[in-house]
PDB file of C-alpha atoms in Angstrom:
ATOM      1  CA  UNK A   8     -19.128  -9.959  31.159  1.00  0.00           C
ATOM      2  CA  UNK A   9     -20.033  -6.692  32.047  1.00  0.00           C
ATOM      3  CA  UNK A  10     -23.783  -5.805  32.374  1.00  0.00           C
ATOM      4  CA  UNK A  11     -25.506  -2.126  31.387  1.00  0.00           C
ATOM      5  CA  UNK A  12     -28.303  -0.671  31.806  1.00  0.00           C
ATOM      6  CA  UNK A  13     -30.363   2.160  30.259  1.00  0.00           C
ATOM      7  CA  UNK A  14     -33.714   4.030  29.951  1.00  0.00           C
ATOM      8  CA  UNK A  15     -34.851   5.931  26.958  1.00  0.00           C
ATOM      9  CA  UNK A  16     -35.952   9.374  27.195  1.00  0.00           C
ATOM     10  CA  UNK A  17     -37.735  11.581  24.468  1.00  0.00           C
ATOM     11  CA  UNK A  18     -34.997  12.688  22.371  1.00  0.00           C
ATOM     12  CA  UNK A  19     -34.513   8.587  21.677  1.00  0.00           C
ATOM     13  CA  UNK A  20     -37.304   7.519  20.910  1.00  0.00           C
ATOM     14  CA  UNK A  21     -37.705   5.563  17.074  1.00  0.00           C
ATOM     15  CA  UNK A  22     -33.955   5.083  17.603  1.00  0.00           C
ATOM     16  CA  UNK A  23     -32.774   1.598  16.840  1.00  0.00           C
ATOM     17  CA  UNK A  24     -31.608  -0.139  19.650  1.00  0.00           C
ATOM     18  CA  UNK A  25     -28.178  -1.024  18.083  1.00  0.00           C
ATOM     19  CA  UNK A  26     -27.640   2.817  17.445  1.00  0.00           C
ATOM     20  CA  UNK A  27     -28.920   4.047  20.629  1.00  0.00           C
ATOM     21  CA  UNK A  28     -26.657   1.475  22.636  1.00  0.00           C
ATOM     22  CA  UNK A  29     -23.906   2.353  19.973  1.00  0.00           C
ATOM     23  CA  UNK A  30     -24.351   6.136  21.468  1.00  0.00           C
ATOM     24  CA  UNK A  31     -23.389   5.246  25.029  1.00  0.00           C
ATOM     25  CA  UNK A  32     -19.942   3.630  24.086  1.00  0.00           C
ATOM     26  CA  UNK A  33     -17.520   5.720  21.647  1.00  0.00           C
ATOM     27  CA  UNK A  34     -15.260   3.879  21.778  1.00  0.00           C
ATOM     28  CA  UNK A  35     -17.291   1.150  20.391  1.00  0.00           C
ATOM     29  CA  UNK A  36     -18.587   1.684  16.576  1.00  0.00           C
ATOM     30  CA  UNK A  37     -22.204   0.482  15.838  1.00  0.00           C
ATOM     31  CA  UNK A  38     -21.109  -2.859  14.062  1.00  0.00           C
ATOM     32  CA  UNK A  39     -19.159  -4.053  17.139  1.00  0.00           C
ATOM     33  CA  UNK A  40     -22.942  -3.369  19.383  1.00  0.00           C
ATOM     34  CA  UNK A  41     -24.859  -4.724  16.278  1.00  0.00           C
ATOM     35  CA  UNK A  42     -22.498  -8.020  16.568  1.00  0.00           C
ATOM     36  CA  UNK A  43     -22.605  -8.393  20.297  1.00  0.00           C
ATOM     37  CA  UNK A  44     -26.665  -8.263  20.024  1.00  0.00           C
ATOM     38  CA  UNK A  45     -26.819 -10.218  16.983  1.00  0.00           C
ATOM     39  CA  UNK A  46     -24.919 -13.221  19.800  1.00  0.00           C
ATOM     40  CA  UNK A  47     -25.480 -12.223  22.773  1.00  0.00           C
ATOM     41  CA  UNK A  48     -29.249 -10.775  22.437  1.00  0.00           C
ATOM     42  CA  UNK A  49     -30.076  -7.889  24.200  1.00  0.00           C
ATOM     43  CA  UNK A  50     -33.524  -7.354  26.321  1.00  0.00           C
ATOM     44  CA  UNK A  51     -36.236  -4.531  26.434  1.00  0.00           C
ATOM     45  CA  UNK A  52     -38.712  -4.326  29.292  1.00  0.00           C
ATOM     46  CA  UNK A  53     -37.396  -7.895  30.072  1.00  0.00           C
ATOM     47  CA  UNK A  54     -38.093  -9.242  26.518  1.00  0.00           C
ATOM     48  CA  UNK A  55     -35.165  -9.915  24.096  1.00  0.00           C
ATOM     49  CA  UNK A  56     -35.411  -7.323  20.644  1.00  0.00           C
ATOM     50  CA  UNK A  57     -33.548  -7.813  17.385  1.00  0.00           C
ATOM     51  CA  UNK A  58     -30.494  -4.903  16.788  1.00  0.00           C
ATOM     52  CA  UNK A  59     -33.613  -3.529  14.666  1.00  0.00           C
ATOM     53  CA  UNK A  60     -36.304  -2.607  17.210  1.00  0.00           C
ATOM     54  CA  UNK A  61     -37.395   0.941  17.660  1.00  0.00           C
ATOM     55  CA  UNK A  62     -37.216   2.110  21.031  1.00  0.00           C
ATOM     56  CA  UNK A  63     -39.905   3.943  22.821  1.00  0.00           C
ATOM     57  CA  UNK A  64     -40.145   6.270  25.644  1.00  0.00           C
ATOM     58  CA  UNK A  65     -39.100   5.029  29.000  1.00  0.00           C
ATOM     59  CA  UNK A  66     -38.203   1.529  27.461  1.00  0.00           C
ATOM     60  CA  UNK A  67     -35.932  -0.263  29.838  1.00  0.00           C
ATOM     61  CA  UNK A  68     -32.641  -1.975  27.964  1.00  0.00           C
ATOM     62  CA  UNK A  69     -30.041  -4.266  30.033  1.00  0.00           C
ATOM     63  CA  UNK A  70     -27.313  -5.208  27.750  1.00  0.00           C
ATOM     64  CA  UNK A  71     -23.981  -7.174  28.095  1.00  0.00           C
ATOM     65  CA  UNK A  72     -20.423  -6.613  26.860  1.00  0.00           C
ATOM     66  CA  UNK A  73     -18.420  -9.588  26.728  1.00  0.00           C
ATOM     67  CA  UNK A  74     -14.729  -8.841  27.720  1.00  0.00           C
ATOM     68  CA  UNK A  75     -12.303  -9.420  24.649  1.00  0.00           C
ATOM     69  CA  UNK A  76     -10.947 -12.439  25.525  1.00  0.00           C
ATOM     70  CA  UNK A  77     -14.097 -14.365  26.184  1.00  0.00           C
ATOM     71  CA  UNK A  78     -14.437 -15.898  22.790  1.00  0.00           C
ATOM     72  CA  UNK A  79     -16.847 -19.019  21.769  1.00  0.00           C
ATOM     73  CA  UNK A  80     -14.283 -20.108  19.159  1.00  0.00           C
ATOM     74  CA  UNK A  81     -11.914 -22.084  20.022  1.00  0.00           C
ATOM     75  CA  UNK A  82      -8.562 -22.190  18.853  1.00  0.00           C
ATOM     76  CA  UNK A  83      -6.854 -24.365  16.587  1.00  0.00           C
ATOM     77  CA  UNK A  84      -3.424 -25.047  14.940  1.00  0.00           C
ATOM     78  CA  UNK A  85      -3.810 -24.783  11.472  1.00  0.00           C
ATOM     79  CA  UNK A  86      -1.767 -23.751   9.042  1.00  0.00           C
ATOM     80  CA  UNK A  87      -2.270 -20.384   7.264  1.00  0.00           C
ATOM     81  CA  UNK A  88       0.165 -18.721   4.830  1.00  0.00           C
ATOM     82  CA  UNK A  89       0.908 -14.869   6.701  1.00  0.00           C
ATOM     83  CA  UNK A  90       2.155 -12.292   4.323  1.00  0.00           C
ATOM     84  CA  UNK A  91       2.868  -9.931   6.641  1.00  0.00           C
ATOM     85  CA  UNK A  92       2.702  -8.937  10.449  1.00  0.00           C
ATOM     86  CA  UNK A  93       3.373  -6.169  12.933  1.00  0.00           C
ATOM     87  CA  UNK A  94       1.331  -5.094  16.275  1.00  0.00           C
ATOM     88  CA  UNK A  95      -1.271  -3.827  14.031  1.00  0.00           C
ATOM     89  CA  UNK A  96      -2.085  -6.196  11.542  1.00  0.00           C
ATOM     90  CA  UNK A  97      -1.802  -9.416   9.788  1.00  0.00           C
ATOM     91  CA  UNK A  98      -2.065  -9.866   6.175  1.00  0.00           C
ATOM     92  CA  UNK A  99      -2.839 -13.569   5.092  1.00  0.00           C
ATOM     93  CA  UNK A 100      -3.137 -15.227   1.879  1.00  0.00           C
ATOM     94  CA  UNK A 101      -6.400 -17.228   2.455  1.00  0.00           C
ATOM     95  CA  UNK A 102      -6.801 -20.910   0.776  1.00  0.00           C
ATOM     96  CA  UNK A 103      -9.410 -21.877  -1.483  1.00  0.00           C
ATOM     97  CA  UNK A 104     -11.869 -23.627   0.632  1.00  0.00           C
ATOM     98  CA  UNK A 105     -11.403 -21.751   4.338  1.00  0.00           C
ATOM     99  CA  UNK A 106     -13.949 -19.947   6.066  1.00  0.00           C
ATOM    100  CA  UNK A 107     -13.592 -17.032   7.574  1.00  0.00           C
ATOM    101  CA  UNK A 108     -14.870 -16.720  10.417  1.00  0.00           C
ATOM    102  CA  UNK A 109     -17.013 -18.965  12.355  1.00  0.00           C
ATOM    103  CA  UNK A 110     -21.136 -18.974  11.426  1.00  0.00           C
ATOM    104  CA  UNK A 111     -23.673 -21.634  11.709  1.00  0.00           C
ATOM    105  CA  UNK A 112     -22.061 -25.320  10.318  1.00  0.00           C
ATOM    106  CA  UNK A 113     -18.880 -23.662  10.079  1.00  0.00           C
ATOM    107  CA  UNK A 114     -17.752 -23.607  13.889  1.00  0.00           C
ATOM    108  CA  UNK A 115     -14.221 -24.963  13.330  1.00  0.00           C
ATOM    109  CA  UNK A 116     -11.592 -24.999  10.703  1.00  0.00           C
ATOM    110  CA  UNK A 117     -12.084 -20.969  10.296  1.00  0.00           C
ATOM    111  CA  UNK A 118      -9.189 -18.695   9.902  1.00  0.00           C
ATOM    112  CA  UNK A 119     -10.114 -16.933  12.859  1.00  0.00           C
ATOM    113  CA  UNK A 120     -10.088 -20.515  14.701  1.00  0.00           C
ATOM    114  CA  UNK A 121      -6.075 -20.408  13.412  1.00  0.00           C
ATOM    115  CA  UNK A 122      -5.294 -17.154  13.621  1.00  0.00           C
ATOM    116  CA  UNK A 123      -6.269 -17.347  17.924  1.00  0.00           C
ATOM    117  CA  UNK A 124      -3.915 -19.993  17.768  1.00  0.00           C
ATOM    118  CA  UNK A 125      -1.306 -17.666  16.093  1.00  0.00           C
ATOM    119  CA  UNK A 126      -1.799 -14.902  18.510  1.00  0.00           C
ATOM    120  CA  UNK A 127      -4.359 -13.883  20.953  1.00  0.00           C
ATOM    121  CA  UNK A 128      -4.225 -10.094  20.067  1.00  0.00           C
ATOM    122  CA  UNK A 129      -6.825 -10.144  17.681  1.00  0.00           C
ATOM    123  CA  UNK A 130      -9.858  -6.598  17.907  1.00  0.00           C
ATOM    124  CA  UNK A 131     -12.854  -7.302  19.339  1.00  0.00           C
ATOM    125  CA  UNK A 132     -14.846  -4.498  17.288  1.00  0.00           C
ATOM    126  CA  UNK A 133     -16.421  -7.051  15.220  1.00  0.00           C
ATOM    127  CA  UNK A 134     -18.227  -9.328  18.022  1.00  0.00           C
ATOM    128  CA  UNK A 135     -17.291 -12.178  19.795  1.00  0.00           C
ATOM    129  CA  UNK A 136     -17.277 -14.797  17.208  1.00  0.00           C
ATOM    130  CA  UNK A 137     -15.632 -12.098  14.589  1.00  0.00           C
ATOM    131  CA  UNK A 138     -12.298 -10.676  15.668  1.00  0.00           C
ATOM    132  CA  UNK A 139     -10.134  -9.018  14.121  1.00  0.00           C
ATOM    133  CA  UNK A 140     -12.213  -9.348  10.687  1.00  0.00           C
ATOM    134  CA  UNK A 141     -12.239  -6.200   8.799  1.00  0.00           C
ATOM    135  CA  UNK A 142     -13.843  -7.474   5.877  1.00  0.00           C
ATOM    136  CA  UNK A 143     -14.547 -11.195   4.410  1.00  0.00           C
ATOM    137  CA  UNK A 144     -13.768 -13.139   1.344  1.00  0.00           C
ATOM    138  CA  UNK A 145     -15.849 -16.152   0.193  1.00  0.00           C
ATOM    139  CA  UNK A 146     -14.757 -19.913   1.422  1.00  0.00           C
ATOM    140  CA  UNK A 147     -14.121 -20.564  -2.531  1.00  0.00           C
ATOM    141  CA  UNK A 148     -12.367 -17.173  -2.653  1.00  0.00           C
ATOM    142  CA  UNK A 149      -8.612 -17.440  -2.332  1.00  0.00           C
ATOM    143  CA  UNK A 150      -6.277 -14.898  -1.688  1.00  0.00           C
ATOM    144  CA  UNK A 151      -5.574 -11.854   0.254  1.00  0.00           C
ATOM    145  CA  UNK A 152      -6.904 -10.258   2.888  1.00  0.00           C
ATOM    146  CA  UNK A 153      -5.842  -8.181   6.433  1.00  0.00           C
ATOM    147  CA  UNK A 154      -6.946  -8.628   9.917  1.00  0.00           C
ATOM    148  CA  UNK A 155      -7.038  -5.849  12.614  1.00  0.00           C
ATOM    149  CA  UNK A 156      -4.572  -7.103  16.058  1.00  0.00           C
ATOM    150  CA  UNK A 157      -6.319  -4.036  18.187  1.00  0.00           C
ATOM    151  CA  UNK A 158      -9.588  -1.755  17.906  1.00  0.00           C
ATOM    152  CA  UNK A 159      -7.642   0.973  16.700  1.00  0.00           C
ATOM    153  CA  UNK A 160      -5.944  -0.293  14.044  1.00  0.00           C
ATOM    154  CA  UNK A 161      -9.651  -1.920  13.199  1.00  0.00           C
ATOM    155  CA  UNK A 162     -11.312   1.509  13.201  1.00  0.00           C
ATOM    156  CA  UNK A 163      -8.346   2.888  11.120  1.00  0.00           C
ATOM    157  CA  UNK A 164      -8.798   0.113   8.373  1.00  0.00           C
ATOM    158  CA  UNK A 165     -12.818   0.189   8.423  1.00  0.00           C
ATOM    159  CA  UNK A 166     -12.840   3.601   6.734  1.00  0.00           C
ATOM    160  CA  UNK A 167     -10.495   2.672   4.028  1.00  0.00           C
ATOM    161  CA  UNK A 168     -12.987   0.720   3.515  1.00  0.00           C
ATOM    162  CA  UNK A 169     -16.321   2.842   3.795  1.00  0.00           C
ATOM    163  CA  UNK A 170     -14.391   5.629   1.743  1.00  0.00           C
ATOM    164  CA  UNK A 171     -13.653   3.294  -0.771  1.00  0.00           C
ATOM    165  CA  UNK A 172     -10.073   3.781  -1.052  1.00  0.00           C
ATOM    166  CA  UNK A 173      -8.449   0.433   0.121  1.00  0.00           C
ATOM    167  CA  UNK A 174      -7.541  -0.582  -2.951  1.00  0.00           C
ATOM    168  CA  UNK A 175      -8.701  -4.555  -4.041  1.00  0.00           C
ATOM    169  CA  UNK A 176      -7.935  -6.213  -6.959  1.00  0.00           C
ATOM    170  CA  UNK A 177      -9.267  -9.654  -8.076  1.00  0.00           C
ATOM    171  CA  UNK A 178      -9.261 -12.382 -11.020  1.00  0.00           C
ATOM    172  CA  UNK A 179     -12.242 -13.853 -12.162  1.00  0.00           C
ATOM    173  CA  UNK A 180     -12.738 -16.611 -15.013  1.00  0.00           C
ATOM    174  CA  UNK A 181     -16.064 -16.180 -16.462  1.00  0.00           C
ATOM    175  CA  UNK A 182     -18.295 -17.347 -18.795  1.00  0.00           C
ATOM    176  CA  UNK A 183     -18.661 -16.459 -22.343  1.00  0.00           C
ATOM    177  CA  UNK A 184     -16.695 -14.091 -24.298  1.00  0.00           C
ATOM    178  CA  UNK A 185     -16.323  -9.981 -23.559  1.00  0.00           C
ATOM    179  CA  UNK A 186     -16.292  -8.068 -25.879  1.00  0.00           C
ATOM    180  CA  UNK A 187     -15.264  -4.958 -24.478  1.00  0.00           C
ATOM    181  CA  UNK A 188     -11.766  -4.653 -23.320  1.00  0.00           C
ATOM    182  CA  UNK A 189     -12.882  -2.584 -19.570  1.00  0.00           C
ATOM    183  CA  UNK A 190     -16.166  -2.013 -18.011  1.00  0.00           C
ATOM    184  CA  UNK A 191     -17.996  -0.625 -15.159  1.00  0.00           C
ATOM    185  CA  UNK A 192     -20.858  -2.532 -13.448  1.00  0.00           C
ATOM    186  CA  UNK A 193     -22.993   0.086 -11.144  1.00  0.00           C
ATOM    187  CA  UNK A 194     -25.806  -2.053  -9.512  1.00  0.00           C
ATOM    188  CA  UNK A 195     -27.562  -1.965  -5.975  1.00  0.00           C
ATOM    189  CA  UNK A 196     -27.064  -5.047  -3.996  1.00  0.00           C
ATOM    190  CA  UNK A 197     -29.444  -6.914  -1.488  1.00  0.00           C
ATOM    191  CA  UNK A 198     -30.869 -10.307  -0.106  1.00  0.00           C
ATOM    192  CA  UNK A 199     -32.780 -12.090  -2.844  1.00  0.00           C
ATOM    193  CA  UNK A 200     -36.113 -11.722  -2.069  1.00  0.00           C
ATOM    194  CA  UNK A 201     -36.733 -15.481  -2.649  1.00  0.00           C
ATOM    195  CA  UNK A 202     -33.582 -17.320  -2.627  1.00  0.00           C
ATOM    196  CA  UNK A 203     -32.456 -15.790   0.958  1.00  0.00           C
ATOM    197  CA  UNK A 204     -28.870 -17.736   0.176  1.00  0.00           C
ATOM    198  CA  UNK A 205     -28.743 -15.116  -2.637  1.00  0.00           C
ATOM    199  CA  UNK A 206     -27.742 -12.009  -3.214  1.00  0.00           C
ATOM    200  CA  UNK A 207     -29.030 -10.096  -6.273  1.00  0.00           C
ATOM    201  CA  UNK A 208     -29.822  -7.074  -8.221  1.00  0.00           C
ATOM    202  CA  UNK A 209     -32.152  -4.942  -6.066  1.00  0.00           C
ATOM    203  CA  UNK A 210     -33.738  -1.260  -7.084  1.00  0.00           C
ATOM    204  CA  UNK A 211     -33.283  -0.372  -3.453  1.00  0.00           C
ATOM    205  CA  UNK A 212     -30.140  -2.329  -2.066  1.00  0.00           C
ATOM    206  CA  UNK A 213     -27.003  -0.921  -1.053  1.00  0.00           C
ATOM    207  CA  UNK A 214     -24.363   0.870  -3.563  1.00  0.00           C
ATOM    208  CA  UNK A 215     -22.372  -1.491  -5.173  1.00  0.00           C
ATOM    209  CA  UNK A 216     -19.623  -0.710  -8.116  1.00  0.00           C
ATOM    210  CA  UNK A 217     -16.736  -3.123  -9.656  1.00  0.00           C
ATOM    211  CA  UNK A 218     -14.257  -2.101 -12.373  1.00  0.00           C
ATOM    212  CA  UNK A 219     -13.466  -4.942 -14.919  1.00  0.00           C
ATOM    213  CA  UNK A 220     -10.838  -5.554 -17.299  1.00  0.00           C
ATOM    214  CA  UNK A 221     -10.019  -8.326 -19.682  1.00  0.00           C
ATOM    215  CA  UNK A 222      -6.536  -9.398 -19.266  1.00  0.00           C
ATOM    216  CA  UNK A 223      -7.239 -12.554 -21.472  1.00  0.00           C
ATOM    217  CA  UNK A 224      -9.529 -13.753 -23.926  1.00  0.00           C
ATOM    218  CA  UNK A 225      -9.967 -18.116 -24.714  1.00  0.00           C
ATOM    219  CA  UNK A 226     -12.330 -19.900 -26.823  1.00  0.00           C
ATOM    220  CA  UNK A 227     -15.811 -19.815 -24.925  1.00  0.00           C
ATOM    221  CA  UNK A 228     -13.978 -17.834 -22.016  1.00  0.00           C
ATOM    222  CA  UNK A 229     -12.392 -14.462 -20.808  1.00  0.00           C
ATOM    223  CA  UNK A 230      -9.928 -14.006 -17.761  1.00  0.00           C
ATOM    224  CA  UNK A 231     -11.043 -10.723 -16.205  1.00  0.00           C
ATOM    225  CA  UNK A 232      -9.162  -8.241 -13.350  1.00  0.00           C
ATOM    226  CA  UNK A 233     -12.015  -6.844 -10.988  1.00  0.00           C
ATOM    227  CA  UNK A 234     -11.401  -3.837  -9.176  1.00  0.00           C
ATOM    228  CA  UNK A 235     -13.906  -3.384  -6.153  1.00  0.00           C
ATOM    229  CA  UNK A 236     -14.719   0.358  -5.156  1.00  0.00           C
ATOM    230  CA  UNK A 237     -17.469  -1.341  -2.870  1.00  0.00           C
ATOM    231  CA  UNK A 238     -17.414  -4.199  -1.048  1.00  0.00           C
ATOM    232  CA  UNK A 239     -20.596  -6.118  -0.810  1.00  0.00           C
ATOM    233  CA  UNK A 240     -21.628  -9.639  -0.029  1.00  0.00           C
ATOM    234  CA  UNK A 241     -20.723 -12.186  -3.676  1.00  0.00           C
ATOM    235  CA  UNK A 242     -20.439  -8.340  -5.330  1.00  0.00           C
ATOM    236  CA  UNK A 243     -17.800  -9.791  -8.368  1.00  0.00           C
ATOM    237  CA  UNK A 244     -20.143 -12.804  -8.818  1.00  0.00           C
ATOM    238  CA  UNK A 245     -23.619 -11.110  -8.871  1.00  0.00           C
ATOM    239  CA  UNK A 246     -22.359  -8.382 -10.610  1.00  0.00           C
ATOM    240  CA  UNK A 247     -20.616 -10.647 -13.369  1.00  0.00           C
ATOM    241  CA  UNK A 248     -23.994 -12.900 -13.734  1.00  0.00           C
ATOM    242  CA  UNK A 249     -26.092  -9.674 -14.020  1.00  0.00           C
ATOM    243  CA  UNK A 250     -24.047  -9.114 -17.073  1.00  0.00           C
ATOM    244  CA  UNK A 251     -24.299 -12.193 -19.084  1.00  0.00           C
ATOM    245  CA  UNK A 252     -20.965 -13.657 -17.654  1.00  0.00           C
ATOM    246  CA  UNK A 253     -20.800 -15.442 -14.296  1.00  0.00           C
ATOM    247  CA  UNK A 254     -18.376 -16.998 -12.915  1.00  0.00           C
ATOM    248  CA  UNK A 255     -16.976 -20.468 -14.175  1.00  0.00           C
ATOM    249  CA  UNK A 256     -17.661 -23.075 -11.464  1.00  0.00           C
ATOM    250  CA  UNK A 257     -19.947 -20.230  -9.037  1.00  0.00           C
ATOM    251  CA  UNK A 258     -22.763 -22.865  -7.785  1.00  0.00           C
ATOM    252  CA  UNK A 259     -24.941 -20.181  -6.968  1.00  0.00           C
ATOM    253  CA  UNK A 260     -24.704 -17.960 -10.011  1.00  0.00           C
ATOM    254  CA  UNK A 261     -23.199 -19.820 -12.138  1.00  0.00           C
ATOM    255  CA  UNK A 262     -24.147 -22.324 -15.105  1.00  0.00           C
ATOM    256  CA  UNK A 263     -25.913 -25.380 -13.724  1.00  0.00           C
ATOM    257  CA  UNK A 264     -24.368 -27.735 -16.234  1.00  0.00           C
ATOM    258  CA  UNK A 265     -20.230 -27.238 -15.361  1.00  0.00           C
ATOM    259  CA  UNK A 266     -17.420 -28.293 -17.853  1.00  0.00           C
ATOM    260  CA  UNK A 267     -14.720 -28.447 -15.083  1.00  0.00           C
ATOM    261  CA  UNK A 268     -15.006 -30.468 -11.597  1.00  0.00           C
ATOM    262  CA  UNK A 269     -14.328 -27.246  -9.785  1.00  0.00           C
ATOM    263  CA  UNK A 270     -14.951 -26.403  -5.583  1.00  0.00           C
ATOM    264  CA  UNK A 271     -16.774 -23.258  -6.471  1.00  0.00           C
ATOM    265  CA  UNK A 272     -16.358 -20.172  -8.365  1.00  0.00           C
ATOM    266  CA  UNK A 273     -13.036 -19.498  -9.940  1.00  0.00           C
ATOM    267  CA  UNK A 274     -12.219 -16.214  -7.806  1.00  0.00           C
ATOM    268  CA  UNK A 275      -9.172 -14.946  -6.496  1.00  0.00           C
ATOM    269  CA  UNK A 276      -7.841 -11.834  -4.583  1.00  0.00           C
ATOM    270  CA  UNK A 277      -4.942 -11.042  -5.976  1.00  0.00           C
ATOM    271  CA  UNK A 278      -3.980  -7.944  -4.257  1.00  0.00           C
ATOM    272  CA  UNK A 279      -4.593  -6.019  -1.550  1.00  0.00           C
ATOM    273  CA  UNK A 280      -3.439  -1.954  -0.459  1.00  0.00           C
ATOM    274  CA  UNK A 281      -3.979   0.052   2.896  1.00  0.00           C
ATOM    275  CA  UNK A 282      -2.813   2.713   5.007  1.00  0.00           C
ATOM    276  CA  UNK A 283      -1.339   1.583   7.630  1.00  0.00           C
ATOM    277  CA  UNK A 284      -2.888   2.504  10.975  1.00  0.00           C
ATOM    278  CA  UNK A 285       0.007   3.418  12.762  1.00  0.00           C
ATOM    279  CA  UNK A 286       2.568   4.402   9.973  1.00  0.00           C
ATOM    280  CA  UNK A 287       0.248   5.943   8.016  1.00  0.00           C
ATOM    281  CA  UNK A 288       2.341   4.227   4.680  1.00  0.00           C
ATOM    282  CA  UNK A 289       0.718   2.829   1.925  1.00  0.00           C
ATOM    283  CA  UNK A 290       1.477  -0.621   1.693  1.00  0.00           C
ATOM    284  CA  UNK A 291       0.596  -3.061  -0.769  1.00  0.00           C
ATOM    285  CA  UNK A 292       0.178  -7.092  -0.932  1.00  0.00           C
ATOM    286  CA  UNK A 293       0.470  -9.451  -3.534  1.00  0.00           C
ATOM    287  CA  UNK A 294      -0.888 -13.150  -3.680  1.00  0.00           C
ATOM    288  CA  UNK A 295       0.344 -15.755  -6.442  1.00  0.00           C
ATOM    289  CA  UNK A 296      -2.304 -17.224  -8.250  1.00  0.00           C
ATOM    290  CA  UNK A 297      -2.780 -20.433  -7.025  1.00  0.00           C
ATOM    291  CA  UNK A 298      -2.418 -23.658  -8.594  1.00  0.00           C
ATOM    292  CA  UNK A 299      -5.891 -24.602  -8.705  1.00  0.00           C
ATOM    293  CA  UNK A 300      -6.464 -21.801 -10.610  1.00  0.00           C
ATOM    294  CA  UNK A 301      -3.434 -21.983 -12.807  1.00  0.00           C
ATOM    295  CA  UNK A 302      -5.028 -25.665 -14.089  1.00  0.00           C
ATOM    296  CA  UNK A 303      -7.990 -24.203 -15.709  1.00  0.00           C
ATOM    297  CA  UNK A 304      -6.088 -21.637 -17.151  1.00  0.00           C
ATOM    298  CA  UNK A 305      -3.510 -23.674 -18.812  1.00  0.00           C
ATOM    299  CA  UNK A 306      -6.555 -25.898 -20.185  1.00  0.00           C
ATOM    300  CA  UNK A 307      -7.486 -22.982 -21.928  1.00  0.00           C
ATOM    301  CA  UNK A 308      -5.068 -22.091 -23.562  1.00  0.00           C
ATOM    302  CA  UNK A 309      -3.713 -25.080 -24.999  1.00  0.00           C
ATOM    303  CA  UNK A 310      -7.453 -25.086 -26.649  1.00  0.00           C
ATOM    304  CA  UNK A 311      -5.944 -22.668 -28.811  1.00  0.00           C
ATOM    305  CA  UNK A 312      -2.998 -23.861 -29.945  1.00  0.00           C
TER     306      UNK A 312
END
């Protein structure tokens, strides 16, 4: 662990903490500090401050960067199916019911937990209990997703991301019948301002956009391709609720009363294109739909035979 210390002049003051600290490491971006505060805590005039507090003049930080290898999560041989590898990155077709990453009641049994058993070359942008996670699907989500091996190759892949261009395709059973054969849902995301668990619909929340199409149409159901050109928290399911169709089995946005015995929401990412960081090729990654998917599927279409 190494240990830092700083005093804030004029110029910084109403700075948040997590961007003035941010400022003193380049080679650090501001999620990395934000991470390392949000687990590690960081202290102002000897009292620890949330990555949110607004410094003042001739406050007095002390923060600590762990070194990349010491990691709180432990790891564990479990199986995960890798699509692809190099010194860069590692593509993985997540299972329906893994976490990602570890968070509180989900310590072990992560795919980070397996993938430091898999290597131990995994970027530490993202925090201690976070590395190599460029961005997240939902432990009911299956499917795709990549995972940075060094810094760089994070940094590289985070601004596919922020500029929108990583291309991310998924299928979604939902409720209900749509009418329209393609669609564009344009509505700001945040924390529900009840239901914390939730995400919804908020007039002043972050950008969020997803592209639908309806590849097939059932009896009381419609088999839709979502195309994310944001990437926020439950986007495809909130977004899909907010329009009169949520997703079949989603416990959270879903119908209360369920036809099928499902483990959540019938989601999967089916594909998943980058640049990538070092070859600077486009390269593009495929996951079968699985068979717990398939099931339901079949189901409904023998409904209208």
């Amino acid at each position: 662990m190494e240990h830092f210390k700083f005093k804030v002049e004029e110029l910084e003051k109403n700075m948040r903490i997590d961007v003035f600290i941010s400022t003193k490491f380049k080679d650090k971006s501001r999620s990395y500090i934000k991470g390392i505060i949000d687990e590690l805590g960081v202290t102002v005039n000897g009292r620890d401050k949330k990555s949110n507090y607004k410094l003042k003049i001739d406050d007095e930080i002390s923060f600590a960067i762990p070194e990349n290898r010491e990691l709180d999560v432990e790891a564990e041989k479990i199986d995960i199916d890798i699509l692809y590898e190099d010194s860069d990155v590692i593509v993985v077709d997540k299972q329906q019911g893994m976490v990602v990453h570890p968070a509180p009641g989900n310590y072990t049994g992560t795919l980070v937990n397996a993938l430091l058993y898999h290597c131990k070359d995994l970027s530490g942008i993202n925090g201690i209990n976070r590395p190599g996670i460029v961005h997240r699907i939902d432990k009911d989500t299956s499917g795709v997703l990549v995972v940075a091996k060094n810094d760089k190759s994070h940094k590289f892949l985070a601004e596919q991301l922020k500029e929108h261009s990583m291309n991310r395709i998924y299928l979604a059973l939902v409720e209900g019948i749509i009418k329209v054969d393609e669609g564009t849902i344009d509505a700001p995301l945040g924390r529900h301002p009840v239901e914390r668990i939730k995400i919804s619909i908020v007039k002043n929340g972050r950008e969020a956009v997803t592209h639908y199409k309806v590849i097939e149409r059932f009896k009381n159901n419609t088999l839709v391709e979502c195309k994310l050109e944001t990437g926020r928290t439950h986007q495809i399911r909130v977004h899909m609720a907010h329009i009169g169709h949520p997703l079949v089995g989603d416990p959270l946005y879903g119908y209360k009363k369920q036809r099928f015995n499902l483990k959540g929401q019938m989601l999967h990412a089916k594909k998943l294109g980058f640049i990538h960081p070092t070859s600077k090729v486009y390269m593009e990654f495929e996951s079968s739909i699985p068979d717990y998917f398939n099931r339901i599927i079949d189901i409904l279409r023998n409904e209208l035979k």
